[in-house]
XYZ file of C-alpha atoms in Angstrom:
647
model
C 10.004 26.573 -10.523
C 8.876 23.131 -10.551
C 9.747 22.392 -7.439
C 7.978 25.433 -5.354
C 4.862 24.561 -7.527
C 4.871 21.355 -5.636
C 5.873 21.966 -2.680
C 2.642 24.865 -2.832
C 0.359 22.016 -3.821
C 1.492 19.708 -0.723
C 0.660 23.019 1.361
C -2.888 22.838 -0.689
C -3.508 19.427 0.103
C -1.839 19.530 3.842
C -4.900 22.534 4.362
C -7.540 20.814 2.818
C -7.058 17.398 4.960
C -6.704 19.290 8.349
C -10.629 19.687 8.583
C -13.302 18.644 11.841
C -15.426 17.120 8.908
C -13.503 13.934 8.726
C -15.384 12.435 12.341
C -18.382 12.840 14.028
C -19.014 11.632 17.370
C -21.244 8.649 17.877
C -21.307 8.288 21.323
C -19.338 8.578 24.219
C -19.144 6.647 28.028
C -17.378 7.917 31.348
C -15.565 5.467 33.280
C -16.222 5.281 37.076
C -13.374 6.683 39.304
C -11.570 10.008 39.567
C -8.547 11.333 38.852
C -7.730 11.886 42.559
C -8.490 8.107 42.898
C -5.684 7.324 40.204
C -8.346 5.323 37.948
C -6.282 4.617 34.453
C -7.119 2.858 31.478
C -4.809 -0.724 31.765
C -6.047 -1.957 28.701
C -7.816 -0.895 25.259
C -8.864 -3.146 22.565
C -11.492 -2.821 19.375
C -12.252 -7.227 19.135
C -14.889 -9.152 17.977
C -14.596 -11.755 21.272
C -17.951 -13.476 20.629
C -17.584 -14.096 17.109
C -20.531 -12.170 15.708
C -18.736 -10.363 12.959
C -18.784 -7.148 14.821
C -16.000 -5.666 16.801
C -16.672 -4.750 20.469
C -14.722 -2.084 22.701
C -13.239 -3.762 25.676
C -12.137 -1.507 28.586
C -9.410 -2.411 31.337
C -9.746 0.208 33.966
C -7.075 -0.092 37.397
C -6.783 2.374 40.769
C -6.282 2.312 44.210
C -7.538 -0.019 46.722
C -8.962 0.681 50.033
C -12.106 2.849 51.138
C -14.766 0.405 49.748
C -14.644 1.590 46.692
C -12.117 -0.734 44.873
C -14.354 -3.096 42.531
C -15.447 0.417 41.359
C -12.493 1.800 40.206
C -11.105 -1.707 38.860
C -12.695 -4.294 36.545
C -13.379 -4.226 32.707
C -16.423 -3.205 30.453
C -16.968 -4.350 26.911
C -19.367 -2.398 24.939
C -21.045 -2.527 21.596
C -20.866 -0.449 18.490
C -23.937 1.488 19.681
C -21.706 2.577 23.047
C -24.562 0.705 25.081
C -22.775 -1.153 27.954
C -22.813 -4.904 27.059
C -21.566 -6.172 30.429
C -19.229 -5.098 33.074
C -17.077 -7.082 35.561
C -16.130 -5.353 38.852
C -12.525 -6.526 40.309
C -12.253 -6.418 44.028
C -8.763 -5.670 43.706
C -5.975 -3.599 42.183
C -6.147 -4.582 38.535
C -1.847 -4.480 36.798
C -2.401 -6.117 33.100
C -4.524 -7.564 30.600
C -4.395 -9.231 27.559
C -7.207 -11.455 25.290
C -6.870 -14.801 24.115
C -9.079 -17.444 22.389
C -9.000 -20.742 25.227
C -11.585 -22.964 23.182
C -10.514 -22.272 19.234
C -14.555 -21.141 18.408
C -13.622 -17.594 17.544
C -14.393 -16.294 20.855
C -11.890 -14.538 22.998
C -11.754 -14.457 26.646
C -10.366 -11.326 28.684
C -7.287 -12.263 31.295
C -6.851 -9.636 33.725
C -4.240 -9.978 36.425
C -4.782 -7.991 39.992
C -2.613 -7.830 43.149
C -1.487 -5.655 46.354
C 1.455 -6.380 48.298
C 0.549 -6.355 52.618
C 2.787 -6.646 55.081
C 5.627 -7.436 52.724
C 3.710 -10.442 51.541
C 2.815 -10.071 47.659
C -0.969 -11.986 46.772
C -2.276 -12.260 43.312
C -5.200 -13.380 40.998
C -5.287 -14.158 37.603
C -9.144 -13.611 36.503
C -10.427 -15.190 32.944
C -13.917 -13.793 32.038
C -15.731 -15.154 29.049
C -17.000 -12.840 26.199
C -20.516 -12.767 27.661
C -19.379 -10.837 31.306
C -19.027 -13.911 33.108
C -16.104 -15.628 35.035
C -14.828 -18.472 33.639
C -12.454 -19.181 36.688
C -10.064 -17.196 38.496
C -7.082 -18.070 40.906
C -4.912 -16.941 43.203
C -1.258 -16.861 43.027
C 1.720 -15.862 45.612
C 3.085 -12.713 43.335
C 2.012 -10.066 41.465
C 1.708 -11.085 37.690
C 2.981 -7.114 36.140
C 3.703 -8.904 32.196
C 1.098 -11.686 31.108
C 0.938 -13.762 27.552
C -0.720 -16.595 26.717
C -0.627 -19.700 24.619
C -0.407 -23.153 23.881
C 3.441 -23.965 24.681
C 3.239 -27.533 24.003
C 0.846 -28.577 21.196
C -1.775 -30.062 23.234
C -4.453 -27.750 22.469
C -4.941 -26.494 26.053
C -3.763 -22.959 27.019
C -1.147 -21.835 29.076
C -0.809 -18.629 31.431
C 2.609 -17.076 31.207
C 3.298 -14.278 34.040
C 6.263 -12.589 35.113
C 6.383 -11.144 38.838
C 9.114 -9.462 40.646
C 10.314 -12.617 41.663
C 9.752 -15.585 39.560
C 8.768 -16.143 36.062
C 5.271 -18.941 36.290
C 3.903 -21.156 33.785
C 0.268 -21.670 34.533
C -1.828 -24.656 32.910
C -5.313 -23.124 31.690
C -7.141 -23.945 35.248
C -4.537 -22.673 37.765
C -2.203 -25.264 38.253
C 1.483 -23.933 38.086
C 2.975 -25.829 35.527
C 6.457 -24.475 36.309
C 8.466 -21.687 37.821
C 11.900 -19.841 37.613
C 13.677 -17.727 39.950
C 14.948 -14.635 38.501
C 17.588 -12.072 39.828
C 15.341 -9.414 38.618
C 12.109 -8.416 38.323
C 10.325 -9.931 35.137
C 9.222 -7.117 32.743
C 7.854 -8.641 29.645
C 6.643 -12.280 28.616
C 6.200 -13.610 25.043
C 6.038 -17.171 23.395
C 7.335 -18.312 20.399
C 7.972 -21.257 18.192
C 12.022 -20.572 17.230
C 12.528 -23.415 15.014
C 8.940 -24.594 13.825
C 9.317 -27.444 16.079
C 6.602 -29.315 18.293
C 5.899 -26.496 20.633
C 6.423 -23.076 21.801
C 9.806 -21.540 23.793
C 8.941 -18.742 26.451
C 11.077 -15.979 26.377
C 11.303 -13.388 29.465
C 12.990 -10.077 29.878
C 14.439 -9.262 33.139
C 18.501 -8.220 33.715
C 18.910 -10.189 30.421
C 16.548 -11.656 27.803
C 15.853 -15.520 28.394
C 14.528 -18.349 26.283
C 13.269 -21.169 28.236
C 12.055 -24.595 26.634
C 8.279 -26.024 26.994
C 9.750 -27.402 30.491
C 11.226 -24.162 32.059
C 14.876 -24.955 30.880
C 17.005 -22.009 30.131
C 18.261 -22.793 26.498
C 19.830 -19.689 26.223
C 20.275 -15.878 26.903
C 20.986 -12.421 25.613
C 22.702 -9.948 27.798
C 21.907 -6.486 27.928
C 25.071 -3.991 26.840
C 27.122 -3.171 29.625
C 26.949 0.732 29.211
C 22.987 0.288 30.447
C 22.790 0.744 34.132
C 20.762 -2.165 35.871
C 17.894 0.415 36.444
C 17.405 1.287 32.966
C 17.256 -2.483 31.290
C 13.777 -3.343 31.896
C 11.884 -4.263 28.611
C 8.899 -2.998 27.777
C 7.755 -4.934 24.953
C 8.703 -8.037 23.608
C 7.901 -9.902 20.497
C 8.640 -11.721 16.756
C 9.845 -10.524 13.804
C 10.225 -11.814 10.152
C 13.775 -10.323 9.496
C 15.835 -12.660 7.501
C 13.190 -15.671 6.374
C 15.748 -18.103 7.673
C 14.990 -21.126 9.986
C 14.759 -19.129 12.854
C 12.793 -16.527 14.515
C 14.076 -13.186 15.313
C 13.068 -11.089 18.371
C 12.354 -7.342 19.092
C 12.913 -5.648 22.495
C 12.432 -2.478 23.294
C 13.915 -1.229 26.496
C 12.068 1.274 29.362
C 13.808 4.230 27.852
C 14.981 4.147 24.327
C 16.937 1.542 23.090
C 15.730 -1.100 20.552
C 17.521 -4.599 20.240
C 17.282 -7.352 17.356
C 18.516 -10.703 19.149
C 19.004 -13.155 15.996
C 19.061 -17.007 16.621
C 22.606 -17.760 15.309
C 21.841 -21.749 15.906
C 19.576 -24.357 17.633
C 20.889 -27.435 18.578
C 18.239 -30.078 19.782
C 17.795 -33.778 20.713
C 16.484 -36.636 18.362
C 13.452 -36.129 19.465
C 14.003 -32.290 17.879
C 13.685 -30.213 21.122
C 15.634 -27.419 21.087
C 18.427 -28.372 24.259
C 20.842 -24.658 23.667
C 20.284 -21.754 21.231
C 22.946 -19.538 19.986
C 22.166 -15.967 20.110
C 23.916 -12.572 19.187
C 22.605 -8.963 18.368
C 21.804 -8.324 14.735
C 21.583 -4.894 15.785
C 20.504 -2.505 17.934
C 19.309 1.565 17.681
C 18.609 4.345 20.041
C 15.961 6.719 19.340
C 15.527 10.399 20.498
C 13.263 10.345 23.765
C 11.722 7.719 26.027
C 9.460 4.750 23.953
C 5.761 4.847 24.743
C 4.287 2.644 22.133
C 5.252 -0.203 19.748
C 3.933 -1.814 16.981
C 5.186 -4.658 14.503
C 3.452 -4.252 10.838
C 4.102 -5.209 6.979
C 4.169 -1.225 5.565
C 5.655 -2.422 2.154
C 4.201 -5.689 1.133
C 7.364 -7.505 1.146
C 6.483 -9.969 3.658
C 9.129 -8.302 5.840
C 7.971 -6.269 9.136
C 9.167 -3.097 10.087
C 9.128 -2.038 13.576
C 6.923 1.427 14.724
C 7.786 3.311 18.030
C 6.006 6.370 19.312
C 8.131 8.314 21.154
C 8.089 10.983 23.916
C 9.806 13.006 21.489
C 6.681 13.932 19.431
C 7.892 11.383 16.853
C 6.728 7.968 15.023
C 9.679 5.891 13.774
C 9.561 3.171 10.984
C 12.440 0.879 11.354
C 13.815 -1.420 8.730
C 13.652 -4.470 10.912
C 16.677 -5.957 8.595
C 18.804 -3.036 9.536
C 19.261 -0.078 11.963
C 17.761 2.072 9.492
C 14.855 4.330 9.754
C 12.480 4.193 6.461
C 10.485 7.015 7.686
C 9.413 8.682 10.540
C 6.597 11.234 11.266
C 6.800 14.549 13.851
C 3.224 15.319 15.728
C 2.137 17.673 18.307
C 2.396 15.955 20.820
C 3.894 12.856 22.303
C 3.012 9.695 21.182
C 1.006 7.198 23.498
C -0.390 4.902 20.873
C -0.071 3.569 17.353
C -2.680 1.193 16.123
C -2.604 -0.318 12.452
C -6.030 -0.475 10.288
C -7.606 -0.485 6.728
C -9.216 2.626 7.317
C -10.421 3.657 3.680
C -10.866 -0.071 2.479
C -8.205 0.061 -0.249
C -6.464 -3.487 1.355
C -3.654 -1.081 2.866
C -3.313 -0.438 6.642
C -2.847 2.815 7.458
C -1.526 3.915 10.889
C -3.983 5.704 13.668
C -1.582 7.560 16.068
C -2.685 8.941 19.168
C -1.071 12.096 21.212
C -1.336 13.118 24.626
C -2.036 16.545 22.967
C -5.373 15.156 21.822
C -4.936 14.872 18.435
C -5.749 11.579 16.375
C -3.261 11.076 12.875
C -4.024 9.101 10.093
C -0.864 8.517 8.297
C -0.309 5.914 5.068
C 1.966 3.133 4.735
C 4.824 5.346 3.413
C 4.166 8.176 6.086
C 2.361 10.320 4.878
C 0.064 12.706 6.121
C -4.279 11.811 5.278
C -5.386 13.630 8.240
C -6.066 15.109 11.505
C -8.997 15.472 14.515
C -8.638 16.954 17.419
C -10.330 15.456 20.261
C -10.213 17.994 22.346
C -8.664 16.444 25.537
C -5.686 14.509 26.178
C -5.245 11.122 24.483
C -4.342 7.589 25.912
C -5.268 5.144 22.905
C -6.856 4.933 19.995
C -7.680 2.561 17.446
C -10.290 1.850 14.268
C -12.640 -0.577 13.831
C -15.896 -1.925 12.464
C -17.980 -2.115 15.639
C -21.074 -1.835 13.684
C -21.256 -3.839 10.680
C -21.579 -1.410 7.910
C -18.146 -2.065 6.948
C -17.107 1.550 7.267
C -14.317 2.113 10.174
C -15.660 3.640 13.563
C -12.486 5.202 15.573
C -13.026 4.698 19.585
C -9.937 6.743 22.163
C -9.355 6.597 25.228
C -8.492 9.650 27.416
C -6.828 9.825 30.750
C -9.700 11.106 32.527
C -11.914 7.808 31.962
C -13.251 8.917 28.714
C -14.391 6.306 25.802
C -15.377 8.657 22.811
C -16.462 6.560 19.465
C -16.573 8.515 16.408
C -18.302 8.059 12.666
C -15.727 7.964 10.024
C -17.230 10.368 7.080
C -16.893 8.478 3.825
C -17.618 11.100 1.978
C -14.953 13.167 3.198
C -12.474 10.419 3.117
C -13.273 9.752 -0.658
C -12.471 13.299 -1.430
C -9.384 12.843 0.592
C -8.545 9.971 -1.222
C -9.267 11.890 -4.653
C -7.257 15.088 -3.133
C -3.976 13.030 -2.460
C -4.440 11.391 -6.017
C -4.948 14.978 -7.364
C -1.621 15.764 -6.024
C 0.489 13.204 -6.748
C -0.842 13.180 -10.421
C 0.054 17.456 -10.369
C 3.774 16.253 -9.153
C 4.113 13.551 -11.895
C 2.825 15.789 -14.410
C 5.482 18.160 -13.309
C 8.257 15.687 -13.601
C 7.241 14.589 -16.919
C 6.074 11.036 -16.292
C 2.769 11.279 -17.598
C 1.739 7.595 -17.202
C 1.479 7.365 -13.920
C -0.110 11.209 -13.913
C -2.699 10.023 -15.958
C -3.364 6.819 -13.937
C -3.835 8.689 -10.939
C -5.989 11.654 -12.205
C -7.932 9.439 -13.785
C -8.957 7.598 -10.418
C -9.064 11.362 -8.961
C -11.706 12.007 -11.320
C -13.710 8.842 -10.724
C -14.243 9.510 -7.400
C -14.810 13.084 -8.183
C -17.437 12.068 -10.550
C -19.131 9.874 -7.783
C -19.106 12.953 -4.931
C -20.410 15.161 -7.600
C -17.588 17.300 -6.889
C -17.338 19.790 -9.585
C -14.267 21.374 -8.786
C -12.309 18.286 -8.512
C -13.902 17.533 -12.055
C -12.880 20.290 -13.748
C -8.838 19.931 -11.902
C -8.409 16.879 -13.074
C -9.969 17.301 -16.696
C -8.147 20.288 -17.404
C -4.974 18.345 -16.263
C -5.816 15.176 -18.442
C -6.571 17.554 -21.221
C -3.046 19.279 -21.016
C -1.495 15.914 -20.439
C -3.465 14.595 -23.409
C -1.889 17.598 -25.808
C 1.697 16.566 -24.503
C 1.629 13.037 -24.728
C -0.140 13.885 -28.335
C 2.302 16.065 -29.354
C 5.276 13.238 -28.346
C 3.598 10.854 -29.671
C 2.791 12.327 -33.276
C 6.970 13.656 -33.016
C 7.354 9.855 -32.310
C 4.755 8.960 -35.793
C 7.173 11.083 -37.570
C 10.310 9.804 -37.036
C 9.055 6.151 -36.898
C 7.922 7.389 -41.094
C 11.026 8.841 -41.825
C 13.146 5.915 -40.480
C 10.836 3.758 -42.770
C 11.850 6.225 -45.651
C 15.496 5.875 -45.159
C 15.381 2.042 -44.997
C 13.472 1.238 -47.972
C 16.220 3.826 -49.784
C 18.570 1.519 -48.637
C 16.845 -1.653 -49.571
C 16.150 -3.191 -46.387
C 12.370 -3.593 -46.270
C 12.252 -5.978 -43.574
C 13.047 -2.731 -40.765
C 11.192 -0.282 -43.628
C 7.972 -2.408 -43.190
C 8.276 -2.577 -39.409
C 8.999 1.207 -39.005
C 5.991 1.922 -41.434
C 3.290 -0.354 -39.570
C 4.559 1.560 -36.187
C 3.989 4.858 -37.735
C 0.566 3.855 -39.208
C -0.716 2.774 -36.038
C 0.316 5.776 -33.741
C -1.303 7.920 -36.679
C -4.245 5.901 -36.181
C -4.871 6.720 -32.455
C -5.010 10.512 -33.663
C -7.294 10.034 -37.041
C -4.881 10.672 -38.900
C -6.077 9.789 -42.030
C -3.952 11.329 -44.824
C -0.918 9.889 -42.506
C -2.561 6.576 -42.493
C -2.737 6.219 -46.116
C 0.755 7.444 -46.943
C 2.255 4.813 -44.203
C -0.176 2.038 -46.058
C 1.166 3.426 -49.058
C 4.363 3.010 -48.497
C 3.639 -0.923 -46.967
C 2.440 -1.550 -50.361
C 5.806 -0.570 -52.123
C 7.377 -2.687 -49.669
C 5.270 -5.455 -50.339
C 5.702 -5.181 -53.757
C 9.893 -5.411 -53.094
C 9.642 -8.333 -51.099
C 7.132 -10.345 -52.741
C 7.208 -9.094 -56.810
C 4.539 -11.943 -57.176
C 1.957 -9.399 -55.928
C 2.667 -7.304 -58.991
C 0.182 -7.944 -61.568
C 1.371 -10.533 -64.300
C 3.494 -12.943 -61.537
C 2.268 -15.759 -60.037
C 2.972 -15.869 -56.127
C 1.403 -17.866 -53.565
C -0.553 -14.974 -51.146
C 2.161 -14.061 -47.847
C -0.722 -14.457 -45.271
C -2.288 -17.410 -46.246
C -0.956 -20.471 -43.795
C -2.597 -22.843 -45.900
C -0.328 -25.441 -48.326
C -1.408 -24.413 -52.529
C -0.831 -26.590 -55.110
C -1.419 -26.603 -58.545
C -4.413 -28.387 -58.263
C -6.340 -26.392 -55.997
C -5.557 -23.391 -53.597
C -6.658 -20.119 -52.513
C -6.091 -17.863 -55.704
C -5.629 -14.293 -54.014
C -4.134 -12.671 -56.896
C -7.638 -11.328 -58.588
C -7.800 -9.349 -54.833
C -4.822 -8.077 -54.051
C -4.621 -6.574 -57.398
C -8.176 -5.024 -57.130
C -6.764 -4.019 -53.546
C -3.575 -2.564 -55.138
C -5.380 -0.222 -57.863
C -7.958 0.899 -55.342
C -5.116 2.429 -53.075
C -3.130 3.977 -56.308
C -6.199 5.360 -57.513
C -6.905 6.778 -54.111
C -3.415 8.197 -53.131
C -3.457 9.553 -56.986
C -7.060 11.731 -56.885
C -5.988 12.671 -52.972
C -2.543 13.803 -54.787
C -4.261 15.547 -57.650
C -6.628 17.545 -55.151
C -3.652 18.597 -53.148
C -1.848 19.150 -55.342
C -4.654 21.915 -57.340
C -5.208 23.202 -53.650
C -1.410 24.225 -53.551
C -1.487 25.233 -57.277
C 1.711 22.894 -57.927
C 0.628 21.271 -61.527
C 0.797 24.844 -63.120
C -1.570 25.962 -65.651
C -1.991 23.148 -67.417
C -4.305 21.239 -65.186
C -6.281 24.163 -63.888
C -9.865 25.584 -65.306
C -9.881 29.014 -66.852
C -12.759 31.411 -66.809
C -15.080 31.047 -69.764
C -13.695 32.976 -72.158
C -10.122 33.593 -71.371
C -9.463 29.550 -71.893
C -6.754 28.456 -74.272
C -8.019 26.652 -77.685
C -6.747 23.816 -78.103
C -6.931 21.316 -81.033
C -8.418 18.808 -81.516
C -7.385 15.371 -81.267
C -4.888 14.260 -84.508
C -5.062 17.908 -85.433
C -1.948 20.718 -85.704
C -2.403 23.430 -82.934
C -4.724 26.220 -84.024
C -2.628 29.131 -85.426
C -0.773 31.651 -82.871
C -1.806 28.928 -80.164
C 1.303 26.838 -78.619
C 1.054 23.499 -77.841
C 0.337 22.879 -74.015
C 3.562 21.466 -72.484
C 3.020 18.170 -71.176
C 2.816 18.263 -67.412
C 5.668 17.561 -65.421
C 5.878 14.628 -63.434
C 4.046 15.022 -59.790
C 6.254 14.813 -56.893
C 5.648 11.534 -55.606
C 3.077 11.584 -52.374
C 4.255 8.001 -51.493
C 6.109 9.323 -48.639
C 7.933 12.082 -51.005
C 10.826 9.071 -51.271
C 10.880 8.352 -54.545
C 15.029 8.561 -55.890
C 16.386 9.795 -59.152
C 15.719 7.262 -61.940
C 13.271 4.956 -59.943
C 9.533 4.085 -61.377
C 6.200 4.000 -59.602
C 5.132 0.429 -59.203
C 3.119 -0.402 -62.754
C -0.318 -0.662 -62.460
């Protein structure tokens, strides 16, 4: 039963996230080009590159040469968070990659864009780098095609390096054009990354082509990683390349993903180097390697669990994102959409100092999923999908979510923060409904109480009255418990001061008291304190009146000569609480009728006479029988042949 009650309210909450309220367009820009001109988004990215505390959308666009009409289709715009057109710089040529990278450490980020054609058999290239304002910083021509690009500063100098991979040769560029050195390759070169290995001086390049290589600052091969022999040449090319934190050792791991679907781990078994601590030959072996269903579209390397640790997202033409365990071939979690994925992109959407993950589907759909999977919610674009990501591109510290499509669309949509907020407060509605359910009412009253604050702030009644009725039904429960718990905690007192060990009576007593005390529980409070004082009055007989005791609490040293002389106030203290528990007794007692006759009024008239002091009864009268003595209200512990405390 408990079981298909949750799983209904996961249907509840699935329903109430799936909803067109959750964006509203802010603008939107079409690219020049056509589709019969084969005009493509090359590259997408939500950046702050002039350092003004506002992200910018940057646009790559690429198609066919020829006609007059190339530096149309090809070239790259950056816009603000407005959607007006900051700048835009036209390429002459057919553009291949693009990546950003800061050249001058001032926050600022230039755009590299590589471009090529191969004519009469002869490949020619250009490597532009355009400044964050729109204009060209330099640009320079090279004899092959750069299709992978990274850059960085390989050897510790503070000046950048270019890093491109070409059909033919792997080239190390310094930042104004001069090749810096180049390697032959058997195969084309597919991906490019740099990396320090060993937190030495410098950076190692690493290259995929028919194997993965690791060169040294000086274009020495210092080792390799070959591909599996059961994957034909054709299918080997790597996609993406880059560094994980797998094991915290010395060394870092690396992540390849192949064309189609197979993911490697290559772990740096060992490093030997020179004195002067370059690397000279690595060591390198598979720590492991998985195949996923369906061809890999997108990647992405992210912390989901905070344990310093990142796990490994692919998108996959099989509808699906996988979460790998990047210590392991293990999948934490994946997530099936509607449509295959072509782009994950990791982002504090809701400002809680957790990424969550925006997916994008060629479908059209944009997913907002949490760090453990699950499902916050859904838009629907409308058209086909080729990125998306999130982003503060206009300062109000709320994230704006900008998507590409594949016919040259930019869309940039408002993020409601309303409606998040009551998404937010739905999820914790939820998961407070399943704890509830499986009895751990902690945590359900953690999260319903966080449900309800942001109800509260959305004036959202019905949320309001969800989550009180819940807290009040978890408040009864936990009440309930807790006064079971009061009970026993008294009755464990009882049976230890029976037995004479007042140490574990007095701690079981001063437990009870105080979870009687969260309720009000008055009468309970002052049998518990009761009680205390009969212990007290076992373990330090002092406090009886008539024997002198130095006072338990005092820390201070008394002596005969002078000293705190408690004795006066503990015994004032001591008849008070008798005299209390005694006329509390004596009402309850008349209430219930329990002291007979003897202590009750009669009507006038029907009263017995009685005689008078030092006189004989009156004649025919009997003499009132004594009263018996009262059940103790001490705790009702009192045993056969035992006194009450004297006053």
């Amino acid at each position: 039963m408990r079981k298909t009650i949750f799983a209904a309210l996961v249907v509840v909450s699935f329903i109430s996230c799936v909803s067109s309220q959750v964006l509203t367009q802010r603008w939107n820009y079409t690219l020049a080009g056509t589709l019969e001109e084969n005009v493509e988004i090359k590259g997408f990215y939500v950046e702050d590159i002039n350092a003004d505390e506002k992200k910018e959308v940057v646009v790559i666009t690429g198609g066919r040469a020829g006609d007059g009409y190339t530096s149309e289709r090809n070239g790259v715009y950056a816009f603000d968070g407005g959607g007006n057109l900051l700048w835009r710089y036209p390429i002459d040529d057919v553009v291949k990659t693009s990546t950003l990278a800061e050249f001058d450490n001032d926050g600022k980020k230039q755009v590299i864009v590589t471009s090529g054609q191969t004519l009469n058999n002869i490949q020619r290239g250009t490597i532009y780098v355009i400044n964050p304002d729109g204009r060209l910083r330099r640009s320079f021509y090279t004899t092959a095609i750069m299709e992978s690009i990274a850059v960085d500063d390989l050897d510790g100098d503070k000046y950048y390096e270019i890093i491109g991979g070409s059909s033919l040769k792997l080239y190390v560029f310094q930042a104004f054009g001069e090749t810096k050195w180049e390697y032959r390759m058997s195969h084309p070169t597919t991906a490019v990354y740099a990396i320090d290995v060993d937190n030495s001086p410098g950076k190692e390049v690493i290259a995929a082509a028919d194997k993965i290589y690791y060169f040294d600052g000086k274009g020495n091969v210092i080792g390799t990683f070959p591909f599996d022999v059961d994957v034909p040449d054709i299918l080997r090319g790597v996609t993406y390349l880059n560094s994980i934190n797998r094991t915290g050792s010395a060394y870092s791991d690396i992540v390849a993903l192949t064309n189609q679907n197979r993911i490697y781990v290559i772990d740096v078994k060992e490093a030997k180097a020179e004195s002067s601590k370059k690397i000279t030959q690595l060591t390198l072996d598979q720590a492991w390697k998985y195949d996923i269903s369906g061809t890999i579209k997108s990647f992405l390397i992210s912390d989901t669990n905070d344990d310093r640790r990142n796990e490994i997202f692919v998108g996959s033409t099989d509808k699906n994102v996988y979460v790998l365990d990047s210590g392991q071939a293990a999948v934490i979690w994946q997530y099936r959409a509607n449509g295959e994925i072509q782009s994950i992109y990791a982002a504090d959407v809701d400002n809680d100092n957790h990424d969550e993950y925006v997916v994008a589907t060629d479908s059209g759909t944009i997913y907002v999923l949490d760090r453990l999977g699950r499902f916050q919610w859904r838009y629907d674009v409308g058209e086909p999908l080729s990125f998306a990501a999130a982003g503060d591109i206009n300062g109000d510290n709320l994230k704006e979510f900008i998507v590409g499509t594949p016919t040259r669309h930019i869309y940039a949509f408002d993020l409601n923060a309303s409606y998040t907020k009551k998404q937010r407060a739905d999820d914790m509605l939820t998961r407070g409904q399943a704890n509830f359910i499986a009895g751990n009412y902690t945590e359900a009253q953690i999260l319903l109480v966080q449900a309800k604050n942001i109800y509260a702030e959305l004036d959202d009644k019905t949320g309001l009255e969800k989550t009180s009725n819940l807290l009040s039904r978890i408040n009864e429960f936990t009440t309930s418990e807790q006064r079971k718990q009061a009970d026993l905690y008294y009755q464990r007192a009882a049976e230890y001061f029976i037995n004479e060990d007042f140490k574990n009576s007095r701690s079981f007593a001063e437990q009870a008291k105080e979870i009687y005390g969260r309720f009000g529980d008055s009468e309970n409070v002052l049998k518990c304190e009761l009680l205390l004082l009969r212990i007290e009055a076992k373990l330090n007989p002092a406090v009886t009146p008539g024997i002198n005791v130095t006072p338990i609490e005092s820390n201070q040293t008394q002596t005969e000569e002078g000293g705190i002389n408690f004795r006066p106030l503990l015994f004032a203290l001591f008849i008070l609480a008798l005299v209390a528990g005694f006329i509390l007794l004596v009402k309850r007692r008349q209430n219930e009728g329990g002291f007979g006759e003897a202590f009750q009024q009669k009507p006038v008239g029907g009263a017995p006479q009685v005689a008078a002091p030092g006189k004989p009864p009156l004649t025919g009268q009997p003499m009132p029988e004594a009263p018996k003595k009262p059940a103790d209200d001490w705790g009702e512990i009192i045993t056969e042949g035992e006194e009450m405390p004297p006053v």
